[in-house]
């Protein structure tokens, strides 16, 4: 067994029961010969960007679907998610006068932890949906049975999604001179109009600089990274490669991987596996996190205290963040560590409406974001980024926002197969409000 396979001796939570061992082994061996999706050097670049954010010199914007699906990996939907993130990044950059690091929850966010192994509808009990990498969302026995072939399909969908993202962000589409165009195709509304006004200001500044002879070559491309929860360890393991430059080991399924709230057990397989790869790593921290948990995670995942290596993504809930976060920030700082602190204002604020929708209130999401900035102001640490579930589509999944989506409206366009996402307009609105918070940092 290789040094980085020690995770196989430990308990791995949230893994599917595949049953079909033969097919599984065939698929895993095929995966192990596929080309890497990302390069080690790219993961290193992201790490250096995240190190700047941890020092308070940049801000991380990480966002995308709760669960991507194979079916929704279409050119239009991928483009609109990329456009939404680019627009949010412009709003944040302009507001905060600070570089914004763009990381999609994209091109691999296909596996989900579940609170129950099964789901029962009208007296019928079937395996829970664990993400397209494992089984189908349709509530039939055939679809819900974990199918190892999906691992290979997931790899290919990730590859084609990433290819399109690379084309969009490197091929001229993300050129800052097209800042107006990113707003096209979305239904006009006050938030879009606010964006238009900002885009016009940027346009003027760019034209002025061009008239002064500044070379805008650098603006034609933008850096864009991808990330997902490293949940299915055997999938991640097969995409783990040795970097020919350095001999170091990288998980080449994404630039950044994170460990979820349910799998961050310090003695568990997920923490062990990710402790062995060199990528930048995130860990979700929920409201029950003790300082000792955070310190042990730092020692295990970042023993060298390498800048940009470790990101803590806190998801406390709007009602708890102001009580829980300051103590963690203080204790970690006093221990001499400098992880990047990012807020996930989504996962601590879930509710179910009387008409049966899993949703979140825009105001509570915003409240947790504000609590995050307050906690950092109180302790004197850096609020380094945000992690959000969003889509470029015009869905109705989260309550509130400027268009004031109410419980009844959730019935109109609720399309998520997992958690509710901010729609395009709510995402922009959030960015404008966070930009105000970032301005107060200076
Ligand atoms: C998620 O990010 O979709 C998720 C499941 O989060 P958490 O692990 O924080 O619950
Ligand atoms: Co989610």
PDB file of N, CA, C and O in Angstrom, residues 348-410:
ATOM      1  N   UNK A 348     -26.273  26.666   7.298  1.00  0.00           N
ATOM      2  CA  UNK A 348     -26.786  26.744   8.673  1.00  0.00           C
ATOM      3  C   UNK A 348     -28.160  27.381   8.740  1.00  0.00           C
ATOM      4  O   UNK A 348     -28.699  27.601   9.826  1.00  0.00           O
ATOM      5  N   UNK A 349     -28.737  27.699   7.569  1.00  0.00           N
ATOM      6  CA  UNK A 349     -29.993  28.451   7.562  1.00  0.00           C
ATOM      7  C   UNK A 349     -31.112  27.765   6.785  1.00  0.00           C
ATOM      8  O   UNK A 349     -31.989  28.424   6.213  1.00  0.00           O
ATOM      9  N   UNK A 350     -31.102  26.452   6.773  1.00  0.00           N
ATOM     10  CA  UNK A 350     -32.142  25.721   6.038  1.00  0.00           C
ATOM     11  C   UNK A 350     -33.445  25.659   6.827  1.00  0.00           C
ATOM     12  O   UNK A 350     -33.428  25.505   8.042  1.00  0.00           O
ATOM     13  N   UNK A 351     -34.554  25.799   6.129  1.00  0.00           N
ATOM     14  CA  UNK A 351     -35.875  25.613   6.740  1.00  0.00           C
ATOM     15  C   UNK A 351     -36.748  24.821   5.752  1.00  0.00           C
ATOM     16  O   UNK A 351     -36.419  24.729   4.568  1.00  0.00           O
ATOM     17  N   UNK A 352     -37.846  24.254   6.270  1.00  0.00           N
ATOM     18  CA  UNK A 352     -38.806  23.618   5.373  1.00  0.00           C
ATOM     19  C   UNK A 352     -40.127  24.357   5.517  1.00  0.00           C
ATOM     20  O   UNK A 352     -40.592  24.600   6.626  1.00  0.00           O
ATOM     21  N   UNK A 353     -40.715  24.735   4.383  1.00  0.00           N
ATOM     22  CA  UNK A 353     -41.965  25.513   4.424  1.00  0.00           C
ATOM     23  C   UNK A 353     -43.152  24.566   4.627  1.00  0.00           C
ATOM     24  O   UNK A 353     -43.044  23.363   4.352  1.00  0.00           O
ATOM     25  N   UNK A 354     -44.297  25.116   5.074  1.00  0.00           N
ATOM     26  CA  UNK A 354     -45.476  24.267   5.233  1.00  0.00           C
ATOM     27  C   UNK A 354     -45.865  23.561   3.929  1.00  0.00           C
ATOM     28  O   UNK A 354     -46.385  22.446   3.954  1.00  0.00           O
ATOM     29  N   UNK A 355     -45.597  24.182   2.778  1.00  0.00           N
ATOM     30  CA  UNK A 355     -45.923  23.488   1.518  1.00  0.00           C
ATOM     31  C   UNK A 355     -44.802  22.560   1.049  1.00  0.00           C
ATOM     32  O   UNK A 355     -44.758  22.152  -0.118  1.00  0.00           O
ATOM     33  N   UNK A 356     -43.851  22.257   1.977  1.00  0.00           N
ATOM     34  CA  UNK A 356     -42.935  21.145   1.748  1.00  0.00           C
ATOM     35  C   UNK A 356     -41.643  21.456   1.015  1.00  0.00           C
ATOM     36  O   UNK A 356     -40.975  20.544   0.530  1.00  0.00           O
ATOM     37  N   UNK A 357     -41.256  22.728   0.901  1.00  0.00           N
ATOM     38  CA  UNK A 357     -40.003  23.043   0.202  1.00  0.00           C
ATOM     39  C   UNK A 357     -38.861  23.279   1.179  1.00  0.00           C
ATOM     40  O   UNK A 357     -39.029  23.975   2.181  1.00  0.00           O
ATOM     41  N   UNK A 358     -37.709  22.694   0.848  1.00  0.00           N
ATOM     42  CA  UNK A 358     -36.482  22.960   1.586  1.00  0.00           C
ATOM     43  C   UNK A 358     -35.989  24.302   1.056  1.00  0.00           C
ATOM     44  O   UNK A 358     -35.728  24.443  -0.148  1.00  0.00           O
ATOM     45  N   UNK A 359     -35.893  25.292   1.924  1.00  0.00           N
ATOM     46  CA  UNK A 359     -35.517  26.609   1.407  1.00  0.00           C
ATOM     47  C   UNK A 359     -34.656  27.364   2.411  1.00  0.00           C
ATOM     48  O   UNK A 359     -34.270  26.824   3.459  1.00  0.00           O
ATOM     49  N   UNK A 360     -34.316  28.620   2.061  1.00  0.00           N
ATOM     50  CA  UNK A 360     -33.559  29.514   2.940  1.00  0.00           C
ATOM     51  C   UNK A 360     -34.080  30.916   2.693  1.00  0.00           C
ATOM     52  O   UNK A 360     -34.496  31.220   1.575  1.00  0.00           O
ATOM     53  N   UNK A 361     -34.000  31.736   3.720  1.00  0.00           N
ATOM     54  CA  UNK A 361     -34.430  33.132   3.560  1.00  0.00           C
ATOM     55  C   UNK A 361     -33.238  33.998   3.186  1.00  0.00           C
ATOM     56  O   UNK A 361     -32.196  33.946   3.845  1.00  0.00           O
ATOM     57  N   UNK A 362     -33.421  34.831   2.161  1.00  0.00           N
ATOM     58  CA  UNK A 362     -32.353  35.744   1.735  1.00  0.00           C
ATOM     59  C   UNK A 362     -31.868  36.585   2.924  1.00  0.00           C
ATOM     60  O   UNK A 362     -30.672  36.786   3.111  1.00  0.00           O
ATOM     61  N   UNK A 363     -32.811  37.039   3.753  1.00  0.00           N
ATOM     62  CA  UNK A 363     -32.433  37.911   4.879  1.00  0.00           C
ATOM     63  C   UNK A 363     -31.571  37.181   5.899  1.00  0.00           C
ATOM     64  O   UNK A 363     -30.692  37.778   6.517  1.00  0.00           O
ATOM     65  N   UNK A 364     -31.840  35.897   6.097  1.00  0.00           N
ATOM     66  CA  UNK A 364     -31.014  35.149   7.057  1.00  0.00           C
ATOM     67  C   UNK A 364     -29.624  34.887   6.495  1.00  0.00           C
ATOM     68  O   UNK A 364     -28.632  34.897   7.220  1.00  0.00           O
ATOM     69  N   UNK A 365     -29.561  34.634   5.195  1.00  0.00           N
ATOM     70  CA  UNK A 365     -28.261  34.453   4.534  1.00  0.00           C
ATOM     71  C   UNK A 365     -27.430  35.727   4.717  1.00  0.00           C
ATOM     72  O   UNK A 365     -26.260  35.694   5.103  1.00  0.00           O
ATOM     73  N   UNK A 366     -28.089  36.855   4.469  1.00  0.00           N
ATOM     74  CA  UNK A 366     -27.421  38.154   4.614  1.00  0.00           C
ATOM     75  C   UNK A 366     -27.026  38.408   6.066  1.00  0.00           C
ATOM     76  O   UNK A 366     -25.955  38.946   6.354  1.00  0.00           O
ATOM     77  N   UNK A 367     -27.889  37.978   6.982  1.00  0.00           N
ATOM     78  CA  UNK A 367     -27.602  38.183   8.403  1.00  0.00           C
ATOM     79  C   UNK A 367     -26.362  37.382   8.823  1.00  0.00           C
ATOM     80  O   UNK A 367     -25.521  37.868   9.576  1.00  0.00           O
ATOM     81  N   UNK A 368     -26.257  36.154   8.337  1.00  0.00           N
ATOM     82  CA  UNK A 368     -25.059  35.374   8.683  1.00  0.00           C
ATOM     83  C   UNK A 368     -23.804  36.025   8.088  1.00  0.00           C
ATOM     84  O   UNK A 368     -22.758  36.095   8.736  1.00  0.00           O
ATOM     85  N   UNK A 369     -23.937  36.531   6.863  1.00  0.00           N
ATOM     86  CA  UNK A 369     -22.796  37.228   6.253  1.00  0.00           C
ATOM     87  C   UNK A 369     -22.369  38.419   7.101  1.00  0.00           C
ATOM     88  O   UNK A 369     -21.185  38.631   7.356  1.00  0.00           O
ATOM     89  N   UNK A 370     -23.349  39.163   7.564  1.00  0.00           N
ATOM     90  CA  UNK A 370     -23.024  40.343   8.390  1.00  0.00           C
ATOM     91  C   UNK A 370     -22.376  39.897   9.702  1.00  0.00           C
ATOM     92  O   UNK A 370     -21.419  40.516  10.171  1.00  0.00           O
ATOM     93  N   UNK A 371     -22.915  38.819  10.291  1.00  0.00           N
ATOM     94  CA  UNK A 371     -22.347  38.294  11.537  1.00  0.00           C
ATOM     95  C   UNK A 371     -20.895  37.863  11.348  1.00  0.00           C
ATOM     96  O   UNK A 371     -20.061  38.018  12.236  1.00  0.00           O
ATOM     97  N   UNK A 372     -20.604  37.347  10.158  1.00  0.00           N
ATOM     98  CA  UNK A 372     -19.236  36.931   9.822  1.00  0.00           C
ATOM     99  C   UNK A 372     -18.298  38.147   9.828  1.00  0.00           C
ATOM    100  O   UNK A 372     -17.228  38.132  10.437  1.00  0.00           O
ATOM    101  N   UNK A 373     -18.733  39.217   9.158  1.00  0.00           N
ATOM    102  CA  UNK A 373     -17.895  40.425   9.130  1.00  0.00           C
ATOM    103  C   UNK A 373     -17.763  41.018  10.535  1.00  0.00           C
ATOM    104  O   UNK A 373     -16.675  41.451  10.927  1.00  0.00           O
ATOM    105  N   UNK A 374     -18.847  40.994  11.307  1.00  0.00           N
ATOM    106  CA  UNK A 374     -18.794  41.536  12.674  1.00  0.00           C
ATOM    107  C   UNK A 374     -17.799  40.762  13.531  1.00  0.00           C
ATOM    108  O   UNK A 374     -17.010  41.346  14.270  1.00  0.00           O
ATOM    109  N   UNK A 375     -17.872  39.430  13.443  1.00  0.00           N
ATOM    110  CA  UNK A 375     -16.983  38.599  14.261  1.00  0.00           C
ATOM    111  C   UNK A 375     -15.520  38.911  13.945  1.00  0.00           C
ATOM    112  O   UNK A 375     -14.681  39.030  14.849  1.00  0.00           O
ATOM    113  N   UNK A 376     -15.219  39.080  12.659  1.00  0.00           N
ATOM    114  CA  UNK A 376     -13.829  39.381  12.295  1.00  0.00           C
ATOM    115  C   UNK A 376     -13.418  40.776  12.750  1.00  0.00           C
ATOM    116  O   UNK A 376     -12.292  40.987  13.194  1.00  0.00           O
ATOM    117  N   UNK A 377     -14.349  41.717  12.660  1.00  0.00           N
ATOM    118  CA  UNK A 377     -14.027  43.071  13.151  1.00  0.00           C
ATOM    119  C   UNK A 377     -13.738  43.024  14.644  1.00  0.00           C
ATOM    120  O   UNK A 377     -12.799  43.650  15.117  1.00  0.00           O
ATOM    121  N   UNK A 378     -14.549  42.248  15.371  1.00  0.00           N
ATOM    122  CA  UNK A 378     -14.401  42.147  16.826  1.00  0.00           C
ATOM    123  C   UNK A 378     -13.024  41.592  17.206  1.00  0.00           C
ATOM    124  O   UNK A 378     -12.378  42.075  18.126  1.00  0.00           O
ATOM    125  N   UNK A 379     -12.591  40.566  16.478  1.00  0.00           N
ATOM    126  CA  UNK A 379     -11.353  39.879  16.859  1.00  0.00           C
ATOM    127  C   UNK A 379     -10.117  40.489  16.170  1.00  0.00           C
ATOM    128  O   UNK A 379      -8.998  40.353  16.656  1.00  0.00           O
ATOM    129  N   UNK A 380     -10.360  41.179  15.055  1.00  0.00           N
ATOM    130  CA  UNK A 380      -9.220  41.760  14.326  1.00  0.00           C
ATOM    131  C   UNK A 380      -8.615  40.794  13.322  1.00  0.00           C
ATOM    132  O   UNK A 380      -7.429  40.904  12.985  1.00  0.00           O
ATOM    133  N   UNK A 381      -9.403  39.831  12.850  1.00  0.00           N
ATOM    134  CA  UNK A 381      -8.934  38.879  11.838  1.00  0.00           C
ATOM    135  C   UNK A 381      -9.572  39.235  10.487  1.00  0.00           C
ATOM    136  O   UNK A 381     -10.417  40.121  10.416  1.00  0.00           O
ATOM    137  N   UNK A 382      -9.186  38.496   9.429  1.00  0.00           N
ATOM    138  CA  UNK A 382      -9.672  38.863   8.091  1.00  0.00           C
ATOM    139  C   UNK A 382     -10.838  38.010   7.615  1.00  0.00           C
ATOM    140  O   UNK A 382     -10.714  36.783   7.552  1.00  0.00           O
ATOM    141  N   UNK A 383     -11.942  38.637   7.252  1.00  0.00           N
ATOM    142  CA  UNK A 383     -13.048  37.899   6.630  1.00  0.00           C
ATOM    143  C   UNK A 383     -12.679  37.678   5.171  1.00  0.00           C
ATOM    144  O   UNK A 383     -12.806  38.573   4.350  1.00  0.00           O
ATOM    145  N   UNK A 384     -12.209  36.479   4.835  1.00  0.00           N
ATOM    146  CA  UNK A 384     -11.518  36.305   3.565  1.00  0.00           C
ATOM    147  C   UNK A 384     -12.328  35.828   2.377  1.00  0.00           C
ATOM    148  O   UNK A 384     -11.794  35.700   1.276  1.00  0.00           O
ATOM    149  N   UNK A 385     -13.618  35.540   2.573  1.00  0.00           N
ATOM    150  CA  UNK A 385     -14.362  35.101   1.398  1.00  0.00           C
ATOM    151  C   UNK A 385     -15.736  34.562   1.720  1.00  0.00           C
ATOM    152  O   UNK A 385     -16.137  34.492   2.878  1.00  0.00           O
ATOM    153  N   UNK A 386     -16.459  34.219   0.655  1.00  0.00           N
ATOM    154  CA  UNK A 386     -17.777  33.612   0.860  1.00  0.00           C
ATOM    155  C   UNK A 386     -17.991  32.439  -0.088  1.00  0.00           C
ATOM    156  O   UNK A 386     -17.459  32.393  -1.199  1.00  0.00           O
ATOM    157  N   UNK A 387     -18.768  31.485   0.411  1.00  0.00           N
ATOM    158  CA  UNK A 387     -19.051  30.234  -0.289  1.00  0.00           C
ATOM    159  C   UNK A 387     -20.573  30.126  -0.388  1.00  0.00           C
ATOM    160  O   UNK A 387     -21.243  30.025   0.624  1.00  0.00           O
ATOM    161  N   UNK A 388     -21.093  30.199  -1.618  1.00  0.00           N
ATOM    162  CA  UNK A 388     -22.551  30.258  -1.764  1.00  0.00           C
ATOM    163  C   UNK A 388     -23.091  29.267  -2.804  1.00  0.00           C
ATOM    164  O   UNK A 388     -22.389  28.912  -3.751  1.00  0.00           O
ATOM    165  N   UNK A 389     -24.328  28.849  -2.588  1.00  0.00           N
ATOM    166  CA  UNK A 389     -24.991  27.996  -3.568  1.00  0.00           C
ATOM    167  C   UNK A 389     -25.854  28.882  -4.446  1.00  0.00           C
ATOM    168  O   UNK A 389     -26.766  29.565  -3.968  1.00  0.00           O
ATOM    169  N   UNK A 390     -25.555  28.879  -5.741  1.00  0.00           N
ATOM    170  CA  UNK A 390     -26.239  29.788  -6.654  1.00  0.00           C
ATOM    171  C   UNK A 390     -26.328  29.179  -8.040  1.00  0.00           C
ATOM    172  O   UNK A 390     -25.664  28.195  -8.359  1.00  0.00           O
ATOM    173  N   UNK A 391     -27.157  29.813  -8.849  1.00  0.00           N
ATOM    174  CA  UNK A 391     -27.285  29.412 -10.248  1.00  0.00           C
ATOM    175  C   UNK A 391     -27.510  30.673 -11.079  1.00  0.00           C
ATOM    176  O   UNK A 391     -27.955  31.692 -10.548  1.00  0.00           O
ATOM    177  N   UNK A 392     -27.188  30.594 -12.367  1.00  0.00           N
ATOM    178  CA  UNK A 392     -27.473  31.720 -13.241  1.00  0.00           C
ATOM    179  C   UNK A 392     -28.925  31.691 -13.718  1.00  0.00           C
ATOM    180  O   UNK A 392     -29.383  32.590 -14.409  1.00  0.00           O
ATOM    181  N   UNK A 393     -29.640  30.652 -13.367  1.00  0.00           N
ATOM    182  CA  UNK A 393     -31.008  30.498 -13.851  1.00  0.00           C
ATOM    183  C   UNK A 393     -31.977  31.296 -12.991  1.00  0.00           C
ATOM    184  O   UNK A 393     -31.686  31.673 -11.872  1.00  0.00           O
ATOM    185  N   UNK A 394     -33.155  31.443 -13.559  1.00  0.00           N
ATOM    186  CA  UNK A 394     -34.172  32.283 -12.950  1.00  0.00           C
ATOM    187  C   UNK A 394     -35.060  31.474 -12.001  1.00  0.00           C
ATOM    188  O   UNK A 394     -36.272  31.577 -12.059  1.00  0.00           O
ATOM    189  N   UNK A 395     -34.470  30.660 -11.165  1.00  0.00           N
ATOM    190  CA  UNK A 395     -35.256  29.736 -10.340  1.00  0.00           C
ATOM    191  C   UNK A 395     -35.890  30.447  -9.150  1.00  0.00           C
ATOM    192  O   UNK A 395     -35.549  31.593  -8.830  1.00  0.00           O
ATOM    193  N   UNK A 396     -36.811  29.778  -8.503  1.00  0.00           N
ATOM    194  CA  UNK A 396     -37.408  30.295  -7.267  1.00  0.00           C
ATOM    195  C   UNK A 396     -37.179  29.241  -6.188  1.00  0.00           C
ATOM    196  O   UNK A 396     -38.002  28.357  -5.991  1.00  0.00           O
ATOM    197  N   UNK A 397     -36.053  29.327  -5.516  1.00  0.00           N
ATOM    198  CA  UNK A 397     -35.698  28.311  -4.516  1.00  0.00           C
ATOM    199  C   UNK A 397     -35.436  28.910  -3.137  1.00  0.00           C
ATOM    200  O   UNK A 397     -35.674  28.256  -2.128  1.00  0.00           O
ATOM    201  N   UNK A 398     -34.912  30.146  -3.095  1.00  0.00           N
ATOM    202  CA  UNK A 398     -34.700  30.824  -1.807  1.00  0.00           C
ATOM    203  C   UNK A 398     -35.746  31.923  -1.639  1.00  0.00           C
ATOM    204  O   UNK A 398     -36.108  32.605  -2.609  1.00  0.00           O
ATOM    205  N   UNK A 399     -36.210  32.111  -0.408  1.00  0.00           N
ATOM    206  CA  UNK A 399     -37.244  33.103  -0.118  1.00  0.00           C
ATOM    207  C   UNK A 399     -36.650  34.508  -0.028  1.00  0.00           C
ATOM    208  O   UNK A 399     -35.532  34.679   0.452  1.00  0.00           O
ATOM    209  N   UNK A 400     -37.442  35.504  -0.475  1.00  0.00           N
ATOM    210  CA  UNK A 400     -37.048  36.894  -0.259  1.00  0.00           C
ATOM    211  C   UNK A 400     -36.183  37.449  -1.369  1.00  0.00           C
ATOM    212  O   UNK A 400     -36.236  36.998  -2.512  1.00  0.00           O
ATOM    213  N   UNK A 401     -35.370  38.446  -1.033  1.00  0.00           N
ATOM    214  CA  UNK A 401     -34.615  39.174  -2.038  1.00  0.00           C
ATOM    215  C   UNK A 401     -35.502  40.276  -2.599  1.00  0.00           C
ATOM    216  O   UNK A 401     -36.680  40.377  -2.251  1.00  0.00           O
ATOM    217  N   UNK A 402     -34.936  41.065  -3.517  1.00  0.00           N
ATOM    218  CA  UNK A 402     -35.668  42.229  -4.016  1.00  0.00           C
ATOM    219  C   UNK A 402     -36.983  41.842  -4.696  1.00  0.00           C
ATOM    220  O   UNK A 402     -37.964  42.574  -4.650  1.00  0.00           O
ATOM    221  N   UNK A 403     -37.017  40.680  -5.345  1.00  0.00           N
ATOM    222  CA  UNK A 403     -38.262  40.295  -6.031  1.00  0.00           C
ATOM    223  C   UNK A 403     -39.225  39.626  -5.054  1.00  0.00           C
ATOM    224  O   UNK A 403     -40.318  39.203  -5.440  1.00  0.00           O
ATOM    225  N   UNK A 404     -38.782  39.519  -3.803  1.00  0.00           N
ATOM    226  CA  UNK A 404     -39.597  39.002  -2.711  1.00  0.00           C
ATOM    227  C   UNK A 404     -40.295  37.681  -3.029  1.00  0.00           C
ATOM    228  O   UNK A 404     -41.524  37.595  -3.026  1.00  0.00           O
ATOM    229  N   UNK A 405     -39.525  36.681  -3.273  1.00  0.00           N
ATOM    230  CA  UNK A 405     -40.070  35.344  -3.536  1.00  0.00           C
ATOM    231  C   UNK A 405     -40.737  34.832  -2.260  1.00  0.00           C
ATOM    232  O   UNK A 405     -40.126  34.837  -1.191  1.00  0.00           O
ATOM    233  N   UNK A 406     -42.017  34.446  -2.359  1.00  0.00           N
ATOM    234  CA  UNK A 406     -42.708  33.940  -1.171  1.00  0.00           C
ATOM    235  C   UNK A 406     -42.924  32.435  -1.286  1.00  0.00           C
ATOM    236  O   UNK A 406     -42.535  31.806  -2.266  1.00  0.00           O
ATOM    237  N   UNK A 407     -43.542  31.877  -0.261  1.00  0.00           N
ATOM    238  CA  UNK A 407     -43.653  30.417  -0.207  1.00  0.00           C
ATOM    239  C   UNK A 407     -44.382  29.841  -1.417  1.00  0.00           C
ATOM    240  O   UNK A 407     -44.007  28.790  -1.932  1.00  0.00           O
ATOM    241  N   UNK A 408     -45.397  30.549  -1.867  1.00  0.00           N
ATOM    242  CA  UNK A 408     -46.164  30.066  -3.004  1.00  0.00           C
ATOM    243  C   UNK A 408     -45.300  30.065  -4.276  1.00  0.00           C
ATOM    244  O   UNK A 408     -45.375  29.149  -5.103  1.00  0.00           O
ATOM    245  N   UNK A 409     -44.476  31.113  -4.380  1.00  0.00           N
ATOM    246  CA  UNK A 409     -43.626  31.246  -5.576  1.00  0.00           C
ATOM    247  C   UNK A 409     -42.610  30.112  -5.680  1.00  0.00           C
ATOM    248  O   UNK A 409     -42.101  29.824  -6.770  1.00  0.00           O
ATOM    249  N   UNK A 410     -42.296  29.449  -4.564  1.00  0.00           N
ATOM    250  CA  UNK A 410     -41.342  28.338  -4.627  1.00  0.00           C
ATOM    251  C   UNK A 410     -41.850  27.249  -5.570  1.00  0.00           C
ATOM    252  O   UNK A 410     -41.068  26.515  -6.169  1.00  0.00           O
TER     253      UNK A 410
END
